[in-house]
GROMACS .gro file of N, CA, C and O in nm:
model
  408
    1MET      N    1  12.589   9.542  10.983
    1MET     CA    2  12.461   9.552  11.060
    1MET      C    3  12.357   9.492  10.959
    1MET      O    4  12.353   9.522  10.838
    2VAL      N    5  12.265   9.413  11.002
    2VAL     CA    6  12.153   9.355  10.937
    2VAL      C    7  12.059   9.472  10.921
    2VAL      O    8  12.014   9.531  11.008
    3SER      N    9  12.007   9.472  10.802
    3SER     CA   10  11.890   9.578  10.771
    3SER      C   11  11.751   9.508  10.817
    3SER      O   12  11.725   9.396  10.791
    4ARG      N   13  11.686   9.590  10.886
    4ARG     CA   14  11.552   9.538  10.936
    4ARG      C   15  11.452   9.644  10.895
    4ARG      O   16  11.473   9.754  10.874
    5THR      N   17  11.323   9.605  10.900
    5THR     CA   18  11.208   9.689  10.869
    5THR      C   19  11.102   9.682  10.978
    5THR      O   20  11.069   9.564  11.026
    6TYR      N   21  11.079   9.791  11.044
    6TYR     CA   22  10.980   9.806  11.145
    6TYR      C   23  10.849   9.856  11.089
    6TYR      O   24  10.847   9.955  11.006
    7ARG      N   25  10.742   9.793  11.120
    7ARG     CA   26  10.609   9.829  11.076
    7ARG      C   27  10.508   9.841  11.202
    7ARG      O   28  10.505   9.756  11.274
    8GLY      N   29  10.418   9.939  11.184
    8GLY     CA   30  10.305   9.951  11.275
    8GLY      C   31  10.183   9.979  11.204
    8GLY      O   32  10.174  10.039  11.105
    9GLU      N   33  10.081   9.920  11.265
    9GLU     CA   34   9.942   9.933  11.207
    9GLU      C   35   9.835   9.928  11.321
    9GLU      O   36   9.865   9.861  11.417
   10ARG      N   37   9.733   9.997  11.302
   10ARG     CA   38   9.621   9.980  11.393
   10ARG      C   39   9.513   9.904  11.324
   10ARG      O   40   9.483   9.926  11.211
   11ASN      N   41   9.457   9.805  11.400
   11ASN     CA   42   9.356   9.719  11.338
   11ASN      C   43   9.244   9.691  11.452
   11ASN      O   44   9.253   9.745  11.555
   12ILE      N   45   9.157   9.604  11.409
   12ILE     CA   46   9.055   9.564  11.511
   12ILE      C   47   9.111   9.523  11.650
   12ILE      O   48   9.042   9.534  11.758
   13ASP      N   49   9.235   9.459  11.648
   13ASP     CA   50   9.292   9.404  11.767
   13ASP      C   51   9.382   9.507  11.843
   13ASP      O   52   9.438   9.479  11.945
   14GLY      N   53   9.392   9.634  11.786
   14GLY     CA   54   9.467   9.738  11.851
   14GLY      C   55   9.587   9.769  11.769
   14GLY      O   56   9.599   9.749  11.642
   15ALA      N   57   9.682   9.819  11.832
   15ALA     CA   58   9.812   9.852  11.762
   15ALA      C   59   9.912   9.741  11.762
   15ALA      O   60   9.934   9.685  11.865
   16GLU      N   61   9.960   9.710  11.643
   16GLU     CA   62  10.056   9.599  11.622
   16GLU      C   63  10.182   9.656  11.562
   16GLU      O   64  10.177   9.722  11.469
   17VAL      N   65  10.293   9.612  11.615
   17VAL     CA   66  10.428   9.641  11.577
   17VAL      C   67  10.502   9.532  11.538
   17VAL      O   68  10.519   9.439  11.627
   18THR      N   69  10.568   9.525  11.414
   18THR     CA   70  10.656   9.402  11.388
   18THR      C   71  10.797   9.461  11.349
   18THR      O   72  10.807   9.564  11.301
   19VAL      N   73  10.877   9.373  11.360
   19VAL     CA   74  11.018   9.392  11.287
   19VAL      C   75  11.037   9.263  11.216
   19VAL      O   76  11.031   9.149  11.240
   20ASP      N   77  11.064   9.288  11.081
   20ASP     CA   78  11.070   9.186  10.967
   20ASP      C   79  10.967   9.080  10.986
   20ASP      O   80  10.989   8.960  10.979
   21GLY      N   81  10.839   9.132  11.006
   21GLY     CA   82  10.722   9.039  11.013
   21GLY      C   83  10.699   8.963  11.150
   21GLY      O   84  10.591   8.887  11.160
   22VAL      N   85  10.783   8.992  11.241
   22VAL     CA   86  10.764   8.915  11.375
   22VAL      C   87  10.742   9.029  11.483
   22VAL      O   88  10.785   9.135  11.476
   23ALA      N   89  10.647   8.997  11.576
   23ALA     CA   90  10.611   9.097  11.684
   23ALA      C   91  10.747   9.147  11.747
   23ALA      O   92  10.839   9.076  11.781
   24LEU      N   93  10.750   9.288  11.764
   24LEU     CA   94  10.852   9.354  11.818
   24LEU      C   95  10.852   9.334  11.974
   24LEU      O   96  10.751   9.359  12.039
   25ASP      N   97  10.972   9.292  12.028
   25ASP     CA   98  10.972   9.273  12.180
   25ASP      C   99  10.974   9.415  12.242
   25ASP      O  100  11.043   9.498  12.214
   26PRO      N  101  10.873   9.440  12.337
   26PRO     CA  102  10.854   9.572  12.398
   26PRO      C  103  10.966   9.610  12.494
   26PRO      O  104  10.978   9.721  12.539
   27ARG      N  105  11.059   9.526  12.531
   27ARG     CA  106  11.171   9.543  12.608
   27ARG      C  107  11.129   9.601  12.750
   27ARG      O  108  11.184   9.675  12.812
   28LEU      N  109  11.020   9.523  12.810
   28LEU     CA  110  10.978   9.564  12.944
   28LEU      C  111  11.082   9.532  13.053
   28LEU      O  112  11.080   9.604  13.153
   29GLY      N  113  11.158   9.441  13.030
   29GLY     CA  114  11.271   9.416  13.130
   29GLY      C  115  11.386   9.517  13.126
   29GLY      O  116  11.453   9.536  13.227
   30LEU      N  117  11.396   9.604  13.021
   30LEU     CA  118  11.487   9.709  13.010
   30LEU      C  119  11.424   9.831  13.088
   30LEU      O  120  11.490   9.881  13.178
   31HIS      N  121  11.303   9.864  13.053
   31HIS     CA  122  11.240   9.972  13.130
   31HIS      C  123  11.099   9.956  13.088
   31HIS      O  124  11.059   9.933  12.965
   32THR      N  125  11.000   9.980  13.186
   32THR     CA  126  10.858   9.970  13.157
   32THR      C  127  10.798  10.112  13.173
   32THR      O  128  10.793  10.167  13.283
   33PHE      N  129  10.765  10.160  13.055
   33PHE     CA  130  10.689  10.292  13.055
   33PHE      C  131  10.537  10.257  13.075
   33PHE      O  132  10.453  10.332  13.139
   34THR      N  133  10.497  10.144  13.016
   34THR     CA  134  10.363  10.102  13.011
   34THR      C  135  10.353   9.949  12.980
   34THR      O  136  10.443   9.902  12.908
   35ARG      N  137  10.248   9.892  13.028
   35ARG     CA  138  10.226   9.753  12.996
   35ARG      C  139  10.107   9.732  12.905
   35ARG      O  140  10.057   9.630  12.874
   36GLN      N  141  10.060   9.854  12.872
   36GLN     CA  142   9.934   9.855  12.787
   36GLN      C  143   9.953   9.838  12.636
   36GLN      O  144   9.867   9.844  12.564
   37GLY      N  145  10.086   9.826  12.603
   37GLY     CA  146  10.113   9.800  12.470
   37GLY      C  147  10.170   9.926  12.389
   37GLY      O  148  10.173  10.042  12.450
   38PHE      N  149  10.214   9.907  12.266
   38PHE     CA  150  10.280  10.023  12.190
   38PHE      C  151  10.168  10.119  12.145
   38PHE      O  152  10.049  10.074  12.117
   39GLU      N  153  10.201  10.247  12.132
   39GLU     CA  154  10.124  10.355  12.076
   39GLU      C  155  10.219  10.448  11.997
   39GLU      O  156  10.341  10.430  12.020
   40TRP      N  157  10.167  10.542  11.926
   40TRP     CA  158  10.230  10.636  11.846
   40TRP      C  159  10.122  10.754  11.807
   40TRP      O  160  10.016  10.736  11.837
   41SER      N  161  10.188  10.849  11.747
   41SER     CA  162  10.121  10.976  11.699
   41SER      C  163  10.094  11.070  11.806
   41SER      O  164  10.019  11.165  11.779
   42TYR      N  165  10.153  11.049  11.921
   42TYR     CA  166  10.146  11.156  12.027
   42TYR      C  167  10.258  11.132  12.123
   42TYR      O  168  10.328  11.029  12.111
   43GLU      N  169  10.282  11.212  12.216
   43GLU     CA  170  10.396  11.190  12.329
   43GLU      C  171  10.324  11.129  12.453
   43GLU      O  172  10.226  11.182  12.499
   44GLY      N  173  10.383  11.021  12.497
   44GLY     CA  174  10.337  10.949  12.611
   44GLY      C  175  10.402  10.819  12.642
   44GLY      O  176  10.507  10.792  12.583
   45ASN      N  177  10.346  10.743  12.728
   45ASN     CA  178  10.409  10.615  12.768
   45ASN      C  179  10.407  10.515  12.661
   45ASN      O  180  10.509  10.441  12.637
   46GLY      N  181  10.304  10.497  12.590
   46GLY     CA  182  10.292  10.397  12.484
   46GLY      C  183  10.397  10.423  12.379
   46GLY      O  184  10.467  10.337  12.331
   47PRO      N  185  10.401  10.554  12.337
   47PRO     CA  186  10.510  10.588  12.234
   47PRO      C  187  10.643  10.580  12.290
   47PRO      O  188  10.745  10.536  12.217
   48SER      N  189  10.674  10.594  12.427
   48SER     CA  190  10.799  10.583  12.471
   48SER      C  191  10.834  10.436  12.474
   48SER      O  192  10.950  10.402  12.451
   49GLN      N  193  10.743  10.349  12.507
   49GLN     CA  194  10.778  10.204  12.513
   49GLN      C  195  10.817  10.156  12.354
   49GLN      O  196  10.902  10.089  12.334
   50LEU      N  197  10.745  10.208  12.260
   50LEU     CA  198  10.779  10.186  12.120
   50LEU      C  199  10.914  10.230  12.083
   50LEU      O  200  10.990  10.172  12.020
   51ALA      N  201  10.936  10.362  12.110
   51ALA     CA  202  11.078  10.429  12.091
   51ALA      C  203  11.178  10.338  12.147
   51ALA      O  204  11.282  10.308  12.082
   52LEU      N  205  11.171  10.295  12.284
   52LEU     CA  206  11.263  10.216  12.337
   52LEU      C  207  11.289  10.075  12.266
   52LEU      O  208  11.403  10.039  12.249
   53ALA      N  209  11.180  10.022  12.239
   53ALA     CA  210  11.190   9.889  12.177
   53ALA      C  211  11.246   9.897  12.043
   53ALA      O  212  11.337   9.802  12.009
   54ILE      N  213  11.214   9.990  11.949
   54ILE     CA  214  11.282  10.000  11.833
   54ILE      C  215  11.433  10.031  11.846
   54ILE      O  216  11.514   9.957  11.787
   55LEU      N  217  11.465  10.127  11.934
   55LEU     CA  218  11.612  10.160  11.949
   55LEU      C  219  11.695  10.044  12.009
   55LEU      O  220  11.798  10.019  11.967
   56ALA      N  221  11.640   9.980  12.105
   56ALA     CA  222  11.712   9.860  12.167
   56ALA      C  223  11.728   9.752  12.061
   56ALA      O  224  11.837   9.683  12.052
   57ASP      N  225  11.628   9.723  11.975
   57ASP     CA  226  11.638   9.615  11.878
   57ASP      C  227  11.742   9.672  11.771
   57ASP      O  228  11.831   9.588  11.737
   58HIS      N  229  11.734   9.787  11.733
   58HIS     CA  230  11.815   9.843  11.622
   58HIS      C  231  11.963   9.862  11.661
   58HIS      O  232  12.046   9.813  11.594
   59LEU      N  233  11.973   9.916  11.776
   59LEU     CA  234  12.113   9.947  11.823
   59LEU      C  235  12.194   9.827  11.885
   59LEU      O  236  12.314   9.824  11.876
   60GLY      N  237  12.121   9.749  11.962
   60GLY     CA  238  12.170   9.624  12.026
   60GLY      C  239  12.259   9.693  12.141
   60GLY      O  240  12.350   9.617  12.194
   61ASP      N  241  12.223   9.798  12.190
   61ASP     CA  242  12.295   9.870  12.301
   61ASP      C  243  12.179   9.933  12.392
   61ASP      O  244  12.129  10.039  12.358
   62GLU      N  245  12.163   9.870  12.505
   62GLU     CA  246  12.044   9.917  12.590
   62GLU      C  247  12.074  10.052  12.650
   62GLU      O  248  11.977  10.125  12.663
   63ASP      N  249  12.198  10.068  12.688
   63ASP     CA  250  12.225  10.204  12.746
   63ASP      C  251  12.203  10.319  12.641
   63ASP      O  252  12.132  10.420  12.681
   64ARG      N  253  12.248  10.305  12.524
   64ARG     CA  254  12.225  10.406  12.423
   64ARG      C  255  12.064  10.415  12.389
   64ARG      O  256  12.020  10.528  12.376
   65ALA      N  257  12.009  10.306  12.386
   65ALA     CA  258  11.859  10.310  12.357
   65ALA      C  259  11.783  10.393  12.467
   65ALA      O  260  11.710  10.463  12.431
   66MET      N  261  11.825  10.362  12.586
   66MET     CA  262  11.767  10.452  12.704
   66MET      C  263  11.798  10.599  12.680
   66MET      O  264  11.728  10.685  12.698
   67THR      N  265  11.917  10.625  12.644
   67THR     CA  266  11.969  10.765  12.634
   67THR      C  267  11.890  10.840  12.520
   67THR      O  268  11.852  10.958  12.540
   68GLU      N  269  11.870  10.780  12.412
   68GLU     CA  270  11.813  10.827  12.299
   68GLU      C  271  11.656  10.826  12.300
   68GLU      O  272  11.597  10.900  12.210
   69CYS      N  273  11.595  10.744  12.384
   69CYS     CA  274  11.458  10.720  12.375
   69CYS      C  275  11.366  10.835  12.383
   69CYS      O  276  11.279  10.852  12.297
   70ALA      N  277  11.389  10.928  12.480
   70ALA     CA  278  11.288  11.042  12.484
   70ALA      C  279  11.292  11.133  12.368
   70ALA      O  280  11.181  11.164  12.311
   71ALA      N  281  11.407  11.165  12.312
   71ALA     CA  282  11.416  11.245  12.194
   71ALA      C  283  11.358  11.170  12.068
   71ALA      O  284  11.285  11.226  11.992
   72PHE      N  285  11.396  11.039  12.061
   72PHE     CA  286  11.336  10.968  11.944
   72PHE      C  287  11.175  10.951  11.949
   72PHE      O  288  11.110  10.972  11.854
   73MET      N  289  11.125  10.938  12.077
   73MET     CA  290  10.990  10.937  12.089
   73MET      C  291  10.917  11.080  12.054
   73MET      O  292  10.833  11.066  11.969
   74SER      N  293  10.970  11.181  12.101
   74SER     CA  294  10.904  11.307  12.070
   74SER      C  295  10.939  11.364  11.942
   74SER      O  296  10.849  11.431  11.892
   75ARG      N  297  11.042  11.332  11.877
   75ARG     CA  298  11.077  11.383  11.739
   75ARG      C  299  11.042  11.284  11.625
   75ARG      O  300  11.041  11.334  11.514
   76VAL      N  301  11.009  11.160  11.662
   76VAL     CA  302  10.998  11.055  11.554
   76VAL      C  303  10.863  10.978  11.565
   76VAL      O  304  10.768  11.002  11.495
   77VAL      N  305  10.861  10.909  11.682
   77VAL     CA  306  10.737  10.824  11.710
   77VAL      C  307  10.608  10.900  11.714
   77VAL      O  308  10.506  10.870  11.676
   78ALA      N  309  10.618  11.021  11.771
   78ALA     CA  310  10.499  11.102  11.800
   78ALA      C  311  10.443  11.159  11.670
   78ALA      O  312  10.329  11.189  11.661
   79PHE      N  313  10.516  11.145  11.561
   79PHE     CA  314  10.464  11.189  11.428
   79PHE      C  315  10.426  11.070  11.334
   79PHE      O  316  10.393  11.105  11.212
   80PHE      N  317  10.439  10.956  11.392
   80PHE     CA  318  10.391  10.840  11.280
   80PHE      C  319  10.253  10.856  11.269
   80PHE      O  320  10.171  10.901  11.347
   81GLY      N  321  10.202  10.808  11.145
   81GLY     CA  322  10.072  10.807  11.106
   81GLY      C  323  10.007  10.667  11.165
   81GLY      O  324  10.074  10.592  11.222
   82ASN      N  325   9.881  10.643  11.122
   82ASN     CA  326   9.814  10.520  11.171
   82ASN      C  327   9.888  10.398  11.127
   82ASN      O  328   9.910  10.305  11.186
   83GLU      N  329   9.943  10.395  10.993
   83GLU     CA  330  10.034  10.290  10.949
   83GLU      C  331  10.165  10.352  10.917
   83GLU      O  332  10.164  10.454  10.850
   84TRP      N  333  10.263  10.287  10.952
   84TRP     CA  334  10.403  10.343  10.931
   84TRP      C  335  10.501  10.233  10.903
   84TRP      O  336  10.476  10.114  10.940
   85GLU      N  337  10.617  10.270  10.840
   85GLU     CA  338  10.723  10.170  10.822
   85GLU      C  339  10.855  10.247  10.838
   85GLU      O  340  10.859  10.362  10.791
   86MET      N  341  10.947  10.191  10.904
   86MET     CA  342  11.082  10.251  10.913
   86MET      C  343  11.191  10.137  10.898
   86MET      O  344  11.183  10.031  10.951
   87THR      N  345  11.276  10.169  10.819
   87THR     CA  346  11.399  10.063  10.792
   87THR      C  347  11.509  10.106  10.882
   87THR      O  348  11.503  10.213  10.951
   88SER      N  349  11.596  10.016  10.887
   88SER     CA  350  11.722  10.045  10.971
   88SER      C  351  11.792  10.173  10.928
   88SER      O  352  11.826  10.252  11.007
   89ALA      N  353  11.791  10.201  10.793
   89ALA     CA  354  11.848  10.319  10.747
   89ALA      C  355  11.777  10.444  10.791
   89ALA      O  356  11.832  10.547  10.822
   90ASP      N  357  11.636  10.428  10.793
   90ASP     CA  358  11.552  10.545  10.849
   90ASP      C  359  11.588  10.562  10.993
   90ASP      O  360  11.605  10.682  11.031
   91VAL      N  361  11.607  10.465  11.082
   91VAL     CA  362  11.639  10.485  11.211
   91VAL      C  363  11.766  10.550  11.232
   91VAL      O  364  11.788  10.640  11.311
   92ASP      N  365  11.877  10.502  11.151
   92ASP     CA  366  12.010  10.571  11.151
   92ASP      C  367  11.984  10.716  11.121
   92ASP      O  368  12.060  10.798  11.189
   93ARG      N  369  11.916  10.744  11.015
   93ARG     CA  370  11.905  10.889  10.978
   93ARG      C  371  11.844  10.966  11.084
   93ARG      O  372  11.887  11.081  11.114
   94ALA      N  373  11.737  10.915  11.145
   94ALA     CA  374  11.668  10.994  11.247
   94ALA      C  375  11.771  11.008  11.377
   94ALA      O  376  11.768  11.123  11.422
   95LEU      N  377  11.841  10.908  11.406
   95LEU     CA  378  11.931  10.925  11.522
   95LEU      C  379  12.047  11.037  11.481
   95LEU      O  380  12.075  11.105  11.569
   96ALA      N  381  12.088  11.025  11.360
   96ALA     CA  382  12.191  11.139  11.324
   96ALA      C  383  12.134  11.272  11.326
   96ALA      O  384  12.187  11.376  11.369
   97ASN      N  385  11.996  11.282  11.289
   97ASN     CA  386  11.941  11.408  11.291
   97ASN      C  387  11.908  11.458  11.437
   97ASN      O  388  11.927  11.584  11.464
   98LEU      N  389  11.884  11.366  11.534
   98LEU     CA  390  11.873  11.397  11.659
   98LEU      C  391  11.998  11.451  11.722
   98LEU      O  392  12.004  11.542  11.802
   99GLY      N  393  12.116  11.387  11.682
   99GLY     CA  394  12.243  11.421  11.728
   99GLY      C  395  12.288  11.561  11.683
   99GLY      O  396  12.334  11.636  11.750
  100ALA      N  397  12.237  11.591  11.563
  100ALA     CA  398  12.263  11.720  11.506
  100ALA      C  399  12.192  11.837  11.569
  100ALA      O  400  12.230  11.954  11.562
  101ARG      N  401  12.080  11.816  11.631
  101ARG     CA  402  11.993  11.905  11.701
  101ARG      C  403  12.045  11.943  11.840
  101ARG      O  404  11.994  12.037  11.900
  102ARG      N  405  12.134  11.859  11.886
  102ARG     CA  406  12.173  11.881  12.030
  102ARG      C  407  12.281  11.990  12.035
  102ARG      O  408  12.363  12.031  11.937
   0.00000   0.00000   0.00000
């Protein structure tokens, strides 16, 4: 698996999320929680879209991304600060921790 780095920041243009320096695909064709863009630091539609996008990109498995999305959003994305960074290893660790809590 290729190691990737996901980054988010808020600036004058709003919230921006990249994967390895390129805009992260919101995966609206997979599921649309919102068309208003990514958000984080709370639970809601914007954070759900971000969780889905990160998981779909990282896992390469749309079904699993959908299955894990709600828990990943509420236990990981909801706690991101204004600026955040997550590597592939961080995503794997978070998913392992989510699985352990079930």
